[in-house]
XYZ file of C-alpha atoms in Angstrom:
661
model
C 15.811 -12.491 -25.910
C 17.679 -13.839 -22.894
C 20.387 -11.731 -21.241
C 21.933 -14.698 -19.446
C 25.026 -14.298 -17.333
C 27.291 -16.980 -18.844
C 27.562 -20.081 -16.659
C 27.427 -23.768 -17.366
C 24.264 -25.767 -16.785
C 26.015 -27.515 -13.936
C 26.793 -24.208 -12.284
C 23.207 -23.033 -12.725
C 22.082 -26.235 -10.992
C 24.427 -25.428 -8.126
C 23.061 -21.858 -7.976
C 19.559 -23.267 -7.480
C 20.720 -25.789 -4.916
C 22.361 -22.991 -2.959
C 18.890 -21.466 -2.508
C 17.522 -24.821 -1.372
C 20.340 -25.363 1.101
C 20.113 -21.896 2.612
C 16.332 -22.169 2.896
C 16.312 -25.527 4.666
C 19.228 -24.597 6.924
C 17.726 -21.260 7.994
C 14.310 -22.771 8.693
C 15.915 -25.601 10.639
C 18.006 -23.234 12.740
C 14.979 -21.058 13.464
C 12.838 -24.137 14.063
C 10.193 -22.168 12.192
C 9.394 -21.268 8.613
C 8.424 -22.552 5.198
C 11.116 -24.421 3.261
C 8.785 -25.944 0.649
C 8.215 -22.983 -1.664
C 11.851 -21.799 -1.820
C 13.044 -25.326 -2.535
C 10.349 -25.915 -5.125
C 10.825 -22.596 -6.934
C 14.639 -22.465 -6.710
C 15.070 -23.503 -10.357
C 12.571 -20.913 -11.586
C 14.109 -18.145 -9.473
C 17.643 -19.026 -10.545
C 16.763 -18.919 -14.243
C 14.845 -15.685 -13.727
C 17.705 -13.882 -12.017
C 20.569 -15.459 -13.934
C 19.127 -14.891 -17.373
C 16.712 -11.971 -17.116
C 16.552 -9.781 -14.000
C 18.463 -6.492 -13.858
C 19.159 -5.205 -10.352
C 22.176 -3.587 -8.774
C 22.708 -4.407 -5.091
C 24.973 -1.359 -4.798
C 22.034 0.894 -5.731
C 18.879 -0.805 -4.522
C 16.726 2.254 -5.336
C 17.824 2.564 -8.986
C 14.544 3.706 -10.590
C 14.797 1.513 -13.701
C 15.618 -1.745 -11.927
C 13.418 -4.754 -12.514
C 10.946 -5.329 -9.693
C 10.764 -8.779 -8.120
C 7.838 -9.572 -5.822
C 7.577 -12.753 -3.768
C 3.803 -12.750 -3.492
C 3.898 -16.114 -1.700
C 5.541 -14.286 1.180
C 5.801 -17.331 3.433
C 8.598 -18.400 1.067
C 10.651 -15.467 2.298
C 13.860 -17.484 2.556
C 13.974 -17.558 -1.234
C 14.212 -13.752 -1.209
C 16.784 -13.626 1.583
C 18.905 -16.358 0.013
C 18.934 -14.598 -3.361
C 19.727 -11.219 -1.834
C 22.589 -12.716 0.159
C 23.961 -14.491 -2.897
C 23.700 -11.335 -5.008
C 25.733 -9.458 -2.428
C 23.384 -6.933 -0.841
C 25.505 -5.380 1.871
C 22.784 -5.641 4.516
C 22.194 -9.370 3.971
C 25.312 -11.144 5.285
C 25.114 -14.801 6.222
C 24.560 -13.809 9.846
C 21.159 -12.433 8.862
C 20.144 -15.760 7.324
C 21.334 -17.499 10.469
C 19.075 -15.152 12.463
C 16.011 -15.946 10.313
C 12.756 -15.100 12.122
C 14.583 -13.787 15.194
C 13.897 -10.510 16.956
C 15.712 -7.593 15.367
C 16.849 -9.499 12.273
C 16.156 -8.178 8.785
C 15.062 -11.679 7.841
C 11.533 -11.555 9.182
C 9.143 -14.445 8.731
C 7.634 -12.696 5.729
C 9.415 -10.101 3.545
C 9.015 -6.673 5.110
C 9.484 -3.575 2.969
C 12.012 -1.238 4.546
C 13.626 -3.922 6.692
C 16.206 -4.843 4.081
C 17.334 -3.809 0.626
C 15.952 -5.657 -2.361
C 12.513 -6.160 -0.801
C 10.100 -4.264 -3.024
C 6.946 -4.730 -0.947
C 5.700 -6.410 2.190
C 4.054 -9.723 1.436
C 2.582 -12.426 3.578
C -1.152 -11.764 3.330
C -1.675 -13.896 0.245
C -2.760 -12.112 -2.900
C -1.285 -8.768 -1.856
C 1.999 -9.239 -3.714
C 0.520 -9.969 -7.125
C -1.981 -7.140 -6.645
C 0.637 -4.620 -5.532
C 2.758 -5.660 -8.503
C -0.049 -4.534 -10.824
C 0.489 -1.010 -9.508
C 4.241 -1.310 -10.043
C 3.773 -2.503 -13.611
C 1.260 0.263 -14.286
C 3.605 2.895 -12.845
C 6.391 1.639 -15.112
C 4.216 2.059 -18.197
C 2.938 5.485 -17.121
C 6.469 6.728 -16.499
C 7.595 5.197 -19.777
C 4.917 7.281 -21.496
C 6.282 10.393 -19.778
C 10.014 9.814 -20.027
C 10.561 7.260 -22.790
C 12.331 3.921 -22.880
C 15.787 5.402 -22.308
C 14.818 6.227 -18.728
C 11.993 3.830 -17.891
C 11.951 0.355 -19.416
C 11.843 -2.563 -17.018
C 9.807 -5.593 -15.972
C 7.824 -6.566 -12.912
C 8.239 -10.241 -11.997
C 6.054 -12.035 -9.473
C 6.266 -15.457 -7.876
C 2.761 -16.373 -6.771
C 1.454 -19.493 -5.093
C -1.844 -21.337 -5.078
C -2.991 -19.315 -2.088
C -2.330 -16.013 -3.862
C -4.566 -17.093 -6.711
C -7.344 -18.335 -4.422
C -7.619 -15.015 -2.603
C -10.380 -12.842 -4.021
C -8.111 -9.835 -4.511
C -6.221 -11.817 -7.148
C -9.232 -11.677 -9.448
C -9.426 -7.899 -9.131
C -5.712 -7.596 -9.886
C -5.666 -10.078 -12.764
C -8.702 -8.465 -14.378
C -7.270 -4.945 -14.088
C -3.829 -5.922 -15.419
C -5.322 -7.787 -18.345
C -7.650 -4.919 -19.185
C -4.820 -2.386 -19.108
C -2.542 -4.676 -21.156
C 0.366 -4.458 -18.729
C 2.774 -6.421 -20.883
C 5.765 -5.777 -18.608
C 4.215 -7.875 -15.836
C 5.156 -11.562 -15.670
C 3.701 -13.872 -13.031
C 5.425 -17.170 -12.328
C 2.863 -19.404 -10.638
C 4.259 -22.004 -8.262
C 1.844 -24.684 -9.423
C 2.688 -27.312 -6.812
C -0.838 -28.430 -5.959
C -0.276 -28.165 -2.205
C -1.852 -26.048 0.531
C -1.531 -26.292 4.311
C -4.492 -28.634 4.605
C -3.256 -30.909 1.839
C -3.695 -31.081 -1.933
C -5.409 -28.168 -3.644
C -8.159 -30.533 -4.790
C -9.555 -30.232 -1.258
C -10.702 -26.696 -1.929
C -10.463 -25.666 -5.586
C -11.149 -26.940 -9.069
C -10.442 -23.682 -10.890
C -8.519 -23.858 -14.142
C -6.163 -21.001 -13.330
C -4.654 -20.917 -16.798
C -8.125 -20.478 -18.318
C -8.941 -17.779 -15.754
C -5.871 -15.731 -16.661
C -6.500 -16.235 -20.369
C -10.102 -15.069 -19.959
C -8.772 -11.864 -18.398
C -6.555 -11.121 -21.382
C -3.278 -12.647 -20.220
C -0.678 -14.542 -22.219
C -0.561 -17.976 -20.590
C 2.015 -20.776 -20.745
C 2.729 -23.913 -18.732
C 6.160 -25.447 -18.100
C 7.970 -27.988 -15.994
C 9.226 -25.793 -13.155
C 12.410 -27.850 -12.876
C 13.364 -27.712 -16.576
C 15.578 -24.669 -16.741
C 15.614 -24.381 -20.528
C 11.837 -24.613 -20.709
C 11.566 -21.948 -18.009
C 13.918 -19.634 -19.905
C 12.048 -20.120 -23.176
C 8.744 -19.352 -21.460
C 10.097 -16.150 -19.906
C 11.498 -15.071 -23.268
C 8.093 -15.634 -24.867
C 6.407 -13.732 -22.047
C 8.730 -10.761 -22.488
C 7.973 -10.710 -26.204
C 4.187 -10.731 -25.795
C 2.301 -7.424 -25.438
C -0.052 -8.874 -22.815
C 0.707 -9.527 -19.168
C 1.947 -13.083 -18.843
C 1.329 -15.973 -16.493
C 3.647 -18.962 -16.575
C 2.286 -21.988 -14.734
C 5.413 -23.627 -13.339
C 4.603 -27.179 -12.334
C 6.874 -27.788 -9.382
C 7.432 -30.246 -6.577
C 7.137 -28.491 -3.231
C 10.259 -29.084 -1.159
C 12.118 -30.330 -4.224
C 15.213 -32.301 -3.209
C 13.916 -33.596 0.128
C 13.587 -37.268 -0.786
C 11.055 -38.311 1.870
C 8.973 -35.139 2.207
C 8.940 -33.407 -1.193
C 5.545 -33.148 -2.832
C 3.723 -33.240 0.494
C 2.097 -30.582 2.636
C 4.457 -31.770 5.400
C 7.227 -29.703 3.801
C 5.118 -26.549 3.440
C 5.455 -24.885 6.810
C 7.814 -26.786 9.103
C 11.517 -27.550 9.330
C 12.649 -30.650 7.474
C 14.420 -32.103 10.494
C 18.065 -33.084 10.781
C 17.638 -36.524 9.219
C 15.736 -35.221 6.191
C 18.227 -32.398 5.714
C 21.059 -34.921 5.655
C 19.149 -36.976 3.102
C 18.481 -33.833 1.047
C 22.168 -32.918 0.996
C 22.927 -36.358 -0.340
C 20.116 -36.271 -2.900
C 21.233 -32.863 -4.194
C 24.926 -33.783 -4.068
C 25.479 -30.813 -1.760
C 28.226 -31.974 0.612
C 28.667 -28.603 2.316
C 27.973 -27.766 5.964
C 25.039 -25.519 6.915
C 25.262 -21.946 5.649
C 28.335 -22.640 3.535
C 28.292 -21.626 -0.141
C 31.196 -22.699 -2.387
C 33.141 -19.783 -3.878
C 32.284 -20.735 -7.457
C 28.563 -20.572 -6.658
C 28.909 -17.215 -4.927
C 30.872 -15.952 -7.930
C 28.124 -17.036 -10.332
C 25.518 -15.102 -8.357
C 27.759 -12.043 -7.979
C 28.176 -11.996 -11.767
C 24.440 -11.232 -11.972
C 24.991 -8.252 -9.705
C 27.895 -7.009 -11.834
C 25.736 -7.262 -14.946
C 23.057 -5.219 -13.181
C 25.634 -2.614 -12.198
C 26.673 -2.273 -15.832
C 23.072 -1.743 -16.885
C 22.541 0.765 -14.114
C 25.666 2.696 -15.091
C 24.554 2.808 -18.728
C 21.165 4.067 -17.581
C 22.813 6.757 -15.443
C 24.735 7.976 -18.474
C 21.518 8.199 -20.472
C 19.885 10.120 -17.642
C 22.757 12.592 -17.429
C 22.414 13.320 -21.154
C 18.625 13.506 -21.211
C 16.794 16.838 -21.489
C 14.225 15.294 -19.126
C 16.788 14.604 -16.391
C 15.716 17.345 -13.999
C 12.066 16.491 -14.397
C 12.789 12.792 -13.879
C 14.798 13.398 -10.707
C 12.043 15.648 -9.381
C 9.455 12.933 -9.988
C 11.452 10.512 -7.843
C 12.282 13.155 -5.262
C 10.320 14.560 -2.329
C 7.181 16.647 -2.677
C 7.830 20.342 -3.290
C 6.477 21.411 0.092
C 7.403 25.055 -0.392
C 5.264 25.331 -3.516
C 2.416 23.341 -1.975
C 2.422 25.369 1.247
C 2.239 28.628 -0.695
C -0.543 27.371 -2.956
C -2.665 26.014 -0.103
C -2.150 29.131 2.002
C -3.356 31.385 -0.821
C -6.270 29.056 -1.473
C -7.285 29.041 2.213
C -7.295 32.822 2.186
C -9.819 32.810 -0.666
C -11.945 30.217 1.091
C -12.112 32.239 4.292
C -13.301 35.218 2.287
C -15.750 33.365 0.044
C -17.049 31.044 2.796
C -18.512 28.434 0.443
C -21.193 26.042 1.680
C -20.198 22.729 0.114
C -19.933 19.077 1.016
C -16.428 18.191 2.073
C -16.282 15.728 -0.835
C -16.754 18.802 -3.068
C -14.272 20.734 -0.952
C -11.837 17.873 -1.569
C -12.291 18.226 -5.314
C -11.670 21.969 -4.989
C -8.517 21.396 -2.946
C -7.336 18.770 -5.404
C -7.485 21.361 -8.168
C -4.819 23.233 -6.211
C -2.814 20.155 -5.270
C -2.847 18.635 -8.753
C -2.032 21.998 -10.257
C 1.001 22.317 -7.975
C 2.340 18.761 -7.888
C 2.775 17.392 -11.426
C 3.163 13.735 -10.419
C -0.256 13.220 -8.869
C -2.264 10.243 -10.100
C -5.935 10.087 -9.183
C -8.514 7.375 -9.391
C -11.688 5.877 -8.047
C -13.298 2.478 -7.676
C -16.093 3.346 -10.117
C -17.310 6.292 -8.031
C -15.610 9.214 -9.742
C -18.786 11.290 -9.851
C -19.472 10.617 -6.167
C -15.948 10.777 -4.761
C -15.138 13.803 -6.953
C -11.553 12.642 -7.413
C -11.004 13.756 -11.007
C -9.955 17.347 -11.521
C -9.877 19.507 -14.625
C -7.218 18.447 -17.073
C -6.801 14.928 -15.744
C -6.972 12.339 -18.488
C -7.654 8.640 -18.016
C -5.203 5.812 -18.426
C -6.490 3.122 -20.751
C -5.434 -0.163 -22.348
C -2.125 0.538 -24.059
C -2.471 4.286 -23.403
C -0.553 5.274 -20.300
C 0.007 8.992 -20.849
C -2.850 10.007 -18.551
C -2.985 10.639 -14.831
C -6.364 9.254 -13.791
C -7.173 5.566 -13.287
C -10.604 3.997 -13.513
C -10.091 1.092 -11.117
C -13.554 -0.360 -11.571
C -15.481 -1.928 -8.719
C -12.302 -3.238 -7.161
C -11.723 -1.443 -3.858
C -9.184 -3.960 -2.572
C -7.382 -4.143 -5.891
C -7.319 -0.346 -6.123
C -5.721 0.014 -2.695
C -3.073 -2.603 -3.488
C -2.352 -1.060 -6.883
C -1.911 2.348 -5.261
C 0.575 0.794 -2.860
C 2.448 -0.534 -5.885
C 2.416 2.819 -7.666
C 3.750 4.567 -4.569
C 6.381 1.897 -3.930
C 7.564 2.072 -7.527
C 8.247 5.776 -7.190
C 7.838 8.648 -9.597
C 4.092 9.072 -9.051
C 1.914 10.066 -6.071
C -1.371 8.103 -6.014
C -4.727 8.807 -4.427
C -7.973 6.957 -4.946
C -11.554 7.079 -3.812
C -14.489 4.996 -2.677
C -17.231 5.244 -0.059
C -15.997 5.127 3.526
C -18.164 2.076 4.242
C -16.224 0.167 1.597
C -12.944 0.676 3.420
C -13.710 -2.786 4.765
C -13.258 -4.164 1.238
C -9.885 -2.417 0.939
C -8.663 -2.927 4.498
C -6.019 -5.599 3.816
C -4.129 -3.334 1.439
C -4.744 -0.242 3.563
C -3.189 -2.042 6.500
C -0.117 -2.754 4.397
C 0.042 0.940 3.430
C 0.390 1.708 7.120
C 2.696 -1.205 7.887
C 5.060 -0.287 5.046
C 4.859 3.461 5.604
C 3.626 4.240 2.100
C 2.054 7.727 1.823
C -1.024 6.747 -0.189
C -4.088 9.005 0.137
C -7.506 7.365 0.476
C -10.428 9.619 -0.437
C -13.443 8.132 1.339
C -16.704 9.963 0.941
C -20.245 9.486 2.284
C -18.751 9.368 5.755
C -21.747 9.034 8.088
C -25.513 8.727 8.429
C -25.485 12.063 6.625
C -25.481 10.224 3.296
C -29.133 9.502 4.015
C -31.351 7.289 1.935
C -28.773 4.696 0.872
C -29.212 3.306 4.337
C -27.188 1.381 6.923
C -25.244 -0.714 4.409
C -23.603 2.495 3.241
C -23.463 4.363 6.564
C -20.013 3.736 8.124
C -20.916 4.301 11.770
C -18.091 2.045 13.019
C -15.622 2.349 10.152
C -13.856 5.524 11.140
C -13.161 4.099 14.613
C -11.654 0.985 13.073
C -9.417 3.076 10.832
C -8.318 5.221 13.767
C -7.353 1.976 15.495
C -4.886 1.178 12.718
C -1.319 2.159 13.685
C 0.528 4.665 11.512
C -2.521 5.836 9.573
C -3.737 9.450 9.616
C -7.531 9.715 9.551
C -8.949 13.147 8.734
C -12.587 14.141 9.119
C -12.585 17.809 8.120
C -15.363 20.202 9.079
C -15.340 22.519 6.080
C -13.498 23.541 2.929
C -10.622 25.115 4.888
C -9.949 22.035 6.993
C -10.253 19.879 3.888
C -7.542 21.914 2.159
C -5.374 21.589 5.250
C -5.938 17.830 5.326
C -4.777 17.519 1.731
C -1.704 19.614 2.485
C -0.784 17.379 5.418
C -1.471 14.161 3.496
C 0.667 15.200 0.545
C 3.593 16.173 2.737
C 3.752 12.799 4.479
C 6.731 10.664 3.581
C 6.027 7.574 5.694
C 2.322 7.676 6.544
C -0.835 7.003 4.524
C -3.923 9.142 5.030
C -7.677 8.701 4.938
C -9.891 11.679 4.154
C -13.403 10.942 5.457
C -15.667 13.335 3.595
C -19.322 14.292 3.758
C -22.017 13.917 1.138
C -24.132 16.715 2.647
C -23.214 20.383 2.330
C -21.472 22.078 5.234
C -20.831 25.760 5.945
C -17.384 27.283 6.166
C -16.637 27.573 9.883
C -13.083 28.904 9.529
C -13.796 32.457 8.344
C -10.693 34.042 9.814
C -7.656 33.167 7.725
C -4.562 31.719 9.355
C -1.342 30.997 7.514
C -0.735 28.161 9.955
C -2.265 24.774 9.274
C -4.474 24.388 12.346
C -5.415 20.824 11.418
C -1.756 19.840 11.728
C -2.213 19.939 15.531
C -4.972 17.330 15.181
C -7.416 19.398 17.258
C -7.640 23.076 18.087
C -9.950 25.589 19.717
C -12.318 26.757 17.020
C -14.437 28.926 19.322
C -13.109 29.955 22.717
C -15.054 31.305 25.655
C -14.118 33.846 28.359
C -14.487 30.978 30.793
C -15.305 27.337 30.140
C -18.395 25.807 31.607
C -18.274 23.040 29.007
C -16.113 22.085 26.025
C -17.817 20.711 22.918
C -15.502 18.583 20.769
C -16.629 17.547 17.295
C -15.396 16.440 13.912
C -16.561 16.890 10.365
C -20.237 17.572 9.787
C -20.962 17.668 13.514
C -18.928 20.847 14.014
C -21.965 22.693 12.686
C -24.044 21.057 15.427
C -21.460 21.924 18.082
C -21.449 25.575 17.071
C -25.253 25.736 17.126
C -25.271 24.145 20.585
C -22.664 26.644 21.745
C -24.881 29.483 20.527
C -27.861 28.064 22.403
C -25.884 27.586 25.616
C -24.380 31.070 25.395
C -27.881 32.519 25.151
C -28.566 30.855 28.505
C -25.390 32.233 30.062
C -23.401 28.999 29.740
C -19.915 29.390 28.264
C -19.302 26.609 25.758
C -16.005 26.417 23.891
C -15.868 24.427 20.658
C -12.891 22.278 19.690
C -12.532 20.946 16.171
C -10.723 17.585 16.055
C -10.102 16.709 12.413
C -7.298 14.194 13.116
C -7.070 12.199 16.339
C -3.657 10.777 15.456
C -2.015 14.181 15.084
C -3.581 15.408 18.326
C -2.156 12.391 20.152
C 1.299 13.471 18.975
C 1.032 16.910 20.623
C 2.628 17.598 23.973
C 0.609 17.371 27.163
C 0.585 21.129 27.651
C -1.088 21.747 24.305
C -3.581 18.932 24.778
C -4.572 20.197 28.226
C -4.925 23.790 27.044
C -7.064 22.703 24.114
C -9.418 20.460 26.070
C -9.640 22.417 29.319
C -10.777 21.145 32.695
C -14.515 21.696 32.297
C -16.922 18.879 31.393
C -16.546 17.732 27.800
C -18.928 16.405 25.187
C -17.815 14.568 22.073
C -20.043 14.846 19.023
C -19.690 12.594 16.008
C -22.227 10.723 13.862
C -20.389 7.490 14.627
C -19.756 5.217 17.596
C -17.862 6.462 20.648
C -14.996 3.957 20.416
C -11.674 5.806 20.150
C -12.889 8.970 21.823
C -11.011 8.226 25.046
C -8.262 10.461 23.661
C -10.600 13.397 24.350
C -13.193 12.204 26.838
C -12.936 11.091 30.444
C -15.344 8.501 31.859
C -17.545 11.213 33.322
C -17.748 13.167 30.060
C -20.569 12.848 27.547
C -20.940 11.734 23.949
C -23.556 12.444 21.325
C -23.374 9.994 18.455
C -24.365 6.524 17.310
C -24.792 3.370 19.372
C -25.813 1.065 16.509
C -26.330 0.965 12.768
C -28.138 3.667 10.844
C -31.311 3.619 8.752
C -32.636 4.676 5.360
C -34.129 8.160 5.376
C -33.242 11.746 4.486
C -30.189 12.915 6.403
C -31.984 15.554 8.474
C -34.537 12.991 9.617
C -31.773 10.584 10.603
C -29.938 13.157 12.702
C -33.160 13.925 14.582
C -34.064 10.242 14.915
C -30.701 9.332 16.423
C -30.564 12.397 18.637
C -27.524 14.024 17.066
C -28.786 17.591 17.314
C -27.786 20.897 18.849
C -30.697 20.557 21.279
C -29.450 17.175 22.461
C -25.938 18.543 22.928
C -27.164 21.561 24.877
C -29.363 19.376 27.070
C -26.488 17.009 27.878
C -24.214 19.970 28.622
C -26.642 21.337 31.190
C -26.869 17.946 32.872
C -23.074 17.649 33.066
C -22.377 21.112 34.446
């Protein structure tokens, strides 16, 4: 049933027109932006917030707030207008007047972390609706753990035609329908307009039939009929399936000469059209002026949310699960994790297992998952290859959310976006796996992980030509370089079980940085046989084998450390002193001071060794230094044959070293 804040229909009309006015005025002042979507969806958004949404601007991180995602992120002024009207203290009118200007919180697209009330970064179309699937799933999983007294809210999404055309939308819609995420409601801005013109230029898809085929509850309404909108949302909230409401709207509604046209999509209306719009809407107020009675109506929504939040806080204080709940939404217990990983590393150094680092990752995850109770694993249909499911993990299924492992299906992009949503929601710590080569399928969402500073862990196995017979389509010779090029992403390529454990420790203790673990299919020996309490990988690179003097320094990552050590042995036998540096994480090494970097790398000639392309190795190598690796794509053959064929061998390293000295 509706939880409407009492206002007259006339006042609710004024509340919607306030959004329209602020949107057109801000875009006009910036001389840049998209007024069409906010103006077209103002009625839908007003009904949604006035009658249904529960948020408290005074506590924007309240765990049981409703989540609102503007998937059509170009319509960002709708979000900023609403947040100003609700009274978020970081969204004064001056921020709207500085729309799209340097340093303002009101960026061209909603940016998570820039302002309160923005649940996720949107802009790349399709990401919002897909991230919202993770939020809705997290809500249900936490509801299964803590009950409806502590976790019982909705995830609302405004999506546009572009969101639904993007391929990721199919992955997200399919997954949400399969899992029966009934607390997710998508309001589709069905305005029939794209940048190029009418949607008939590029699509004939029956979107309502597509959602229905994926198990969604589907309705269609006039997006300017507030009572019809409210009735549809009520019906959606009552249905156990995720819901899509097709809201037939007029883009740029209220602009008498431009509404309904692609001309209003992504450009200012112009002074003359704005004047005509003010007259058409009976909005006789100057730019950026909101009448007190309209502000009061919006602030009443905030007061209602505060009441709900206060009632929730009382329930939390009386709950026997309160401490556990607060811990779930708090920081990782680094003290417990550090102790567990340190003890585990000690055993590894003694046992010296010879395992693939994908297996070493599974072994480390047994420790991590056993120490941190809020871990949620998953894989894009490669559980048995990624080795992401540990003992005791149980799967989440349709209507059954008590587990802690998610079968994402063959949906790499959708998995990455859903993990972003789970992490953004809070209360759970997600990781998920696929092959490293398929990072390209997930890249859009991975980039948003980095841009938002969301500490998601990506387990990416089969990291090189070492996977062998599956061939060049699956051999990511260039992928790791492209991931290292992404700002604010940690990329780990561990050499053995010890470095893999250290990589997991570092990844789990990040608060603002996602991580990629690039892991081998082939078995690798333990090269760290002397235990250290310190996490050596945390320096990014370190001297694994020193020499009394340095004639050459061999720098390698992952599976090629074994080759570097063998080359060092061969060179030593010839009287050539070859130190070996392990470099599991370029990004962390770049953060070290110059003194440490110089001491680690030395002044002698250097050789980089990695079964991948050289791009990105300038952090370690000077122009005169050497590199043993790939210069093109791989081939289909057993791994040992491929390493010989491409010249990534200890003999090749030793030969290059002698030429450089």
